[in-house]
Short mmCIF file of C-alpha atoms in Angstrom, two decimals:
data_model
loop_
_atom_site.label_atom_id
_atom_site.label_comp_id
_atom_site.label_asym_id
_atom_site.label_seq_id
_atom_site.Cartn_x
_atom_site.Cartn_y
_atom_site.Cartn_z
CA UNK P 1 -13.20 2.90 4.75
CA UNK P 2 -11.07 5.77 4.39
CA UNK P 3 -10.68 9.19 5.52
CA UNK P 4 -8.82 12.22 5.23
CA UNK P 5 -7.35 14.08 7.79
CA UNK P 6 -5.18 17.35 7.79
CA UNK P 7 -1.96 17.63 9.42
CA UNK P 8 0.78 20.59 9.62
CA UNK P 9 2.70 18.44 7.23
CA UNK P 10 -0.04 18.44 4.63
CA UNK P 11 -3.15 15.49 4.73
CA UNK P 12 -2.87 11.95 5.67
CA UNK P 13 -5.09 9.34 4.44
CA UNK P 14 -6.23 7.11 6.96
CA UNK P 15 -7.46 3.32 5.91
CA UNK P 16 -10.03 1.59 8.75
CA UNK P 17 -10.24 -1.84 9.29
CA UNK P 18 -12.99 -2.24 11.66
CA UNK P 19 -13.44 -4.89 14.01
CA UNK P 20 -17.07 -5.46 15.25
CA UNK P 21 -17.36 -4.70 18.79
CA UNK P 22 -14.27 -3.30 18.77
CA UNK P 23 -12.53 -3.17 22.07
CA UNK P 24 -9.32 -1.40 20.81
CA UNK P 25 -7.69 0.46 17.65
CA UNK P 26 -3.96 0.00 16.70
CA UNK P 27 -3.46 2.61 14.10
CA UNK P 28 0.05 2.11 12.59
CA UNK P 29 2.52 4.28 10.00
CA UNK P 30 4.26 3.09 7.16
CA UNK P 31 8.29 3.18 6.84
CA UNK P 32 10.16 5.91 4.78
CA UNK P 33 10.50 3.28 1.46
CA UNK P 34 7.51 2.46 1.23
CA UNK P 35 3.60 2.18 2.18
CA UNK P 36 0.45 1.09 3.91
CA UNK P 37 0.65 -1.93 0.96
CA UNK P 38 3.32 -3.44 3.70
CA UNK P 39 2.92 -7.05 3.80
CA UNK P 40 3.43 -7.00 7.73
CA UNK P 41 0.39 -4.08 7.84
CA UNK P 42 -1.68 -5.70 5.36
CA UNK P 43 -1.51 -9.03 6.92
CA UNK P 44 -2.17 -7.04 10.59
CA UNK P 45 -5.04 -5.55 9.44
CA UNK P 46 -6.36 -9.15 8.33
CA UNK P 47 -6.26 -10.42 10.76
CA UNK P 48 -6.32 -8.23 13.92
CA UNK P 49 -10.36 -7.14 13.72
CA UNK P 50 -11.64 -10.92 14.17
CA UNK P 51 -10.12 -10.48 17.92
CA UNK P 52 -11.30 -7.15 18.25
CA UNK P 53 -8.95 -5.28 17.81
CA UNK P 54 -9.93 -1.98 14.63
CA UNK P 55 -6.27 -1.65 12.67
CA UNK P 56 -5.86 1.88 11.06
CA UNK P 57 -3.15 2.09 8.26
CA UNK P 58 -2.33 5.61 8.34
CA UNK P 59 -0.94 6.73 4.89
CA UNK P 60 1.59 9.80 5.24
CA UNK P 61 1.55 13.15 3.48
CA UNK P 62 4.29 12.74 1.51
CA UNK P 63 3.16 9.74 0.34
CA UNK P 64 -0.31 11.05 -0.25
CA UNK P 65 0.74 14.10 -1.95
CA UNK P 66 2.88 11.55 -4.53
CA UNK P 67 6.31 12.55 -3.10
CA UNK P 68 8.94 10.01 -3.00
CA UNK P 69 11.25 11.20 0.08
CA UNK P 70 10.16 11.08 3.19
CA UNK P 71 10.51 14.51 4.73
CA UNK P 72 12.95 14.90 8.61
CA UNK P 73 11.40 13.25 11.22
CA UNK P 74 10.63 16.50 12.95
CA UNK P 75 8.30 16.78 10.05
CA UNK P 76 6.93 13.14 10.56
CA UNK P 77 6.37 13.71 14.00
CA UNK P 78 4.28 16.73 13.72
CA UNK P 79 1.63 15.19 11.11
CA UNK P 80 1.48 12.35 13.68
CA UNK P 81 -0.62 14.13 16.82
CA UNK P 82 -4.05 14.88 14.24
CA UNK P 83 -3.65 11.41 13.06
CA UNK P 84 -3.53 10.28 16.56
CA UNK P 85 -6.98 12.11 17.70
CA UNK P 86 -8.93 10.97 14.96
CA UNK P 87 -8.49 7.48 15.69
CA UNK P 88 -9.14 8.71 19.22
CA UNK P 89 -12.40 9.82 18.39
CA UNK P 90 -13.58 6.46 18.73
CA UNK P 91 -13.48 6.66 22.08
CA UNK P 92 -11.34 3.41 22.76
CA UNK P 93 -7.86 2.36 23.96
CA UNK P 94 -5.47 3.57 21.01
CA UNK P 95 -2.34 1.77 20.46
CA UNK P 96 0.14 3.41 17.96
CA UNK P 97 2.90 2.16 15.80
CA UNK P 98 4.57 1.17 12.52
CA UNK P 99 7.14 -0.23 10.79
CA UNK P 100 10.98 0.95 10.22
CA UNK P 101 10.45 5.18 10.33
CA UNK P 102 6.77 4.77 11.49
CA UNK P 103 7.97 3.04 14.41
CA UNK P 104 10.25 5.53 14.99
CA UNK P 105 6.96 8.36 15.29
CA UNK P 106 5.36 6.21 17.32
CA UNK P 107 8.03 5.31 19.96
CA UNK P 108 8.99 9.38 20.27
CA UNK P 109 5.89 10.49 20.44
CA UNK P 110 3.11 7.70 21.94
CA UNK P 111 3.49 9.07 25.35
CA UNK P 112 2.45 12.68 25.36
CA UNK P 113 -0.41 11.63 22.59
CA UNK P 114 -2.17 9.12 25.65
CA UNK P 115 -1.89 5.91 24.09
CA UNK P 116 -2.13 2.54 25.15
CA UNK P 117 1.09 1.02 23.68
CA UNK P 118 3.15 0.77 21.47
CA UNK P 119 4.18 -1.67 18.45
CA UNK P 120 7.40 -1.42 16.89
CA UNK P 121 7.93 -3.62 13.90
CA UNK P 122 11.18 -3.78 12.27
CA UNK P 123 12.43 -0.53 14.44
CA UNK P 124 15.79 0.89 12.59
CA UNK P 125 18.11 0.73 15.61
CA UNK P 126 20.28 2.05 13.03
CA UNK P 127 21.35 2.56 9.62
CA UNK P 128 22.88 -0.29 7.71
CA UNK P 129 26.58 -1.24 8.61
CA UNK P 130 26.39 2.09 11.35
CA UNK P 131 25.71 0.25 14.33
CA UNK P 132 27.46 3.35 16.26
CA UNK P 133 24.73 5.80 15.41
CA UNK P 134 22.57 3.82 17.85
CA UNK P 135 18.39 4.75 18.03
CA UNK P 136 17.99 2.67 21.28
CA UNK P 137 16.90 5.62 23.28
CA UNK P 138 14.45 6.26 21.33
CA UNK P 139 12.67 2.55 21.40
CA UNK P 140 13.68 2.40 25.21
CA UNK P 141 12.46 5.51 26.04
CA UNK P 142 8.22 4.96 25.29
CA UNK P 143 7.42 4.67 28.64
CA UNK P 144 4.89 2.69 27.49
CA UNK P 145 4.09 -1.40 26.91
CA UNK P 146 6.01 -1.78 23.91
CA UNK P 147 6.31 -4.51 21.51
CA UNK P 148 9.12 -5.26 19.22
CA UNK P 149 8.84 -7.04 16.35
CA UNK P 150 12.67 -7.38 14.11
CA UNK P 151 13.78 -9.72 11.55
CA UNK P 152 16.95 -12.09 12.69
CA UNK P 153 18.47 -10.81 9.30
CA UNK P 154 17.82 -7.02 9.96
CA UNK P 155 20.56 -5.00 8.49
CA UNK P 156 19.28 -1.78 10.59
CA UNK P 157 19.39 -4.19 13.54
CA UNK P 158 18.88 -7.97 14.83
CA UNK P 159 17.35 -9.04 17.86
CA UNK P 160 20.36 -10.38 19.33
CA UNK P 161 22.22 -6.31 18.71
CA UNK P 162 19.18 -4.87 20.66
CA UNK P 163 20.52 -3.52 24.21
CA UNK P 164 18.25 -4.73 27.70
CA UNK P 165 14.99 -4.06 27.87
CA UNK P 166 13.14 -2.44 30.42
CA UNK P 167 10.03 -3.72 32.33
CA UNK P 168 7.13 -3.60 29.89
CA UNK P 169 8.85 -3.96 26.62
CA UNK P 170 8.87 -7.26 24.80
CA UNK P 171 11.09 -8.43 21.90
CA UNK P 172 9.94 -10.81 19.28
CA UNK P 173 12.62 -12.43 16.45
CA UNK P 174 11.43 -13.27 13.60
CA UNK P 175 13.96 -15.93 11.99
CA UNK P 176 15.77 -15.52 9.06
CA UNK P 177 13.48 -12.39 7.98
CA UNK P 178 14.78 -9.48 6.64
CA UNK P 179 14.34 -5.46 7.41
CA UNK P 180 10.48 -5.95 4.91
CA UNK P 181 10.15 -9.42 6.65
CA UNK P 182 11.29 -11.22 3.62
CA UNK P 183 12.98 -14.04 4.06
CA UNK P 184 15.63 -16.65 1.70
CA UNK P 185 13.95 -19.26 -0.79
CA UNK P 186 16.25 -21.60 1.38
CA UNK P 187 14.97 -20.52 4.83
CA UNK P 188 13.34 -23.26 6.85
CA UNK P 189 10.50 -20.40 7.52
CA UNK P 190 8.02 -19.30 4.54
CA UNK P 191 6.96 -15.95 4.00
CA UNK P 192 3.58 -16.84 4.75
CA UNK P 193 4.83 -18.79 8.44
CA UNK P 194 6.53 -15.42 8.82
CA UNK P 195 3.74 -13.25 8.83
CA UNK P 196 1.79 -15.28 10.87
CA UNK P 197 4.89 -15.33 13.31
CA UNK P 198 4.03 -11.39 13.54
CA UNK P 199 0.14 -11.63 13.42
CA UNK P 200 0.45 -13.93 16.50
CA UNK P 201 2.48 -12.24 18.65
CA UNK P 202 0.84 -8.61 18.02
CA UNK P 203 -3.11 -10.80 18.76
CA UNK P 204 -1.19 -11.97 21.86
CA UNK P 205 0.33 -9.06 23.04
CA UNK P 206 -3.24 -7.31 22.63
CA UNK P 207 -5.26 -10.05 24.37
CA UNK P 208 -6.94 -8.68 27.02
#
């Protein structure tokens, strides 16, 4: 099911995977490179309904109106909010997120919005080889139960480069992945173990 919702910054597209009985909705953005095709989104939204648990992947504007750039994230963050309150509609406990610049969104803006939690996969802590132009604040700063989910081979940050986190946050590694959760032909870990590394942590942290 899909649906199209307008925003300041033009009209997302928002794909439902429903969960009978639903108990909860995580509705989750995409990163600034690619898609909702994610493998870590389309292997979420898998598997995430048989526990009861609806996944939304919420398709930008840019990307639905065939741009290639992702806009500022000032711009991001305003198409966010109407996103936010249709999934709300439901009527259940919302928990937002994304991966890479969708996590960003979520973790500046979850809060205000009223929702649940929030899940951060492969959160940019910064850009590649910059570790001085820190995002921490922005991950540590939620005020919500958040969930981190980062590659141990994450050029825009490891596990082990992520500063202390504060009561209610949780950090997950994922070993030998990369920033898409890719990991080396030679890595003890398959691609397939991987996603099911980040399947079964996000079921877990959602277990009632």
């Amino acid at each position: 099911m899909q649906r199209i919702v307008e925003t300041p910054a033009g009209d997302a597209r928002l794909h439902w995977f429903r969960a009978d009985g639903a108990r909860a909705v995580l509705l989750l953005g995409h990163g600034a490179g690619g898609g909702v095709e994610a493998p870590d989104l389309r292997a979420l939204a898998a598997v995430l309904p048989a526990g009861g648990v609806s996944v939304v992947l919420a398709e930008q504007p840019w990307r639905v109106a065939g741009r290639k750039l992702a806009p500022a994230p000032a711009v991001l963050d305003a198409g966010w909010p109407a996103q936010f309150a249709a999934v709300a509609e439901e009527g259940l406990p919302v928990y937002a997120g994304g991966r890479s610049a969708g996590a960003r969104v979520a973790c500046r803006t979850s809060s205000a919005l009223g929702a649940a939690g929030v899940l951060a996969l492969a959160f940019p802590l910064h850009p590649p080889g910059r570790p001085e132009r820190s995002r921490a604040d922005e991950l540590l700063g939620t005020g919500l139960p958040t969930l981190v989910v980062q590659g141990g081979a994450d050029t825009f940050g490891t596990p082990a480069e992520f500063p202390g986190l504060p009561a209610g946050h949780r950090l997950v590694g994922v070993p030998h992945a990369g920033h898409g959760f890719t990991v080396p032909k030679r890595a003890p870990l398959t691609r397939e173990a991987a996603l099911e590394l980040i399947t079964g942590a996000v079921a877990d942290w959602l277990r009632p």
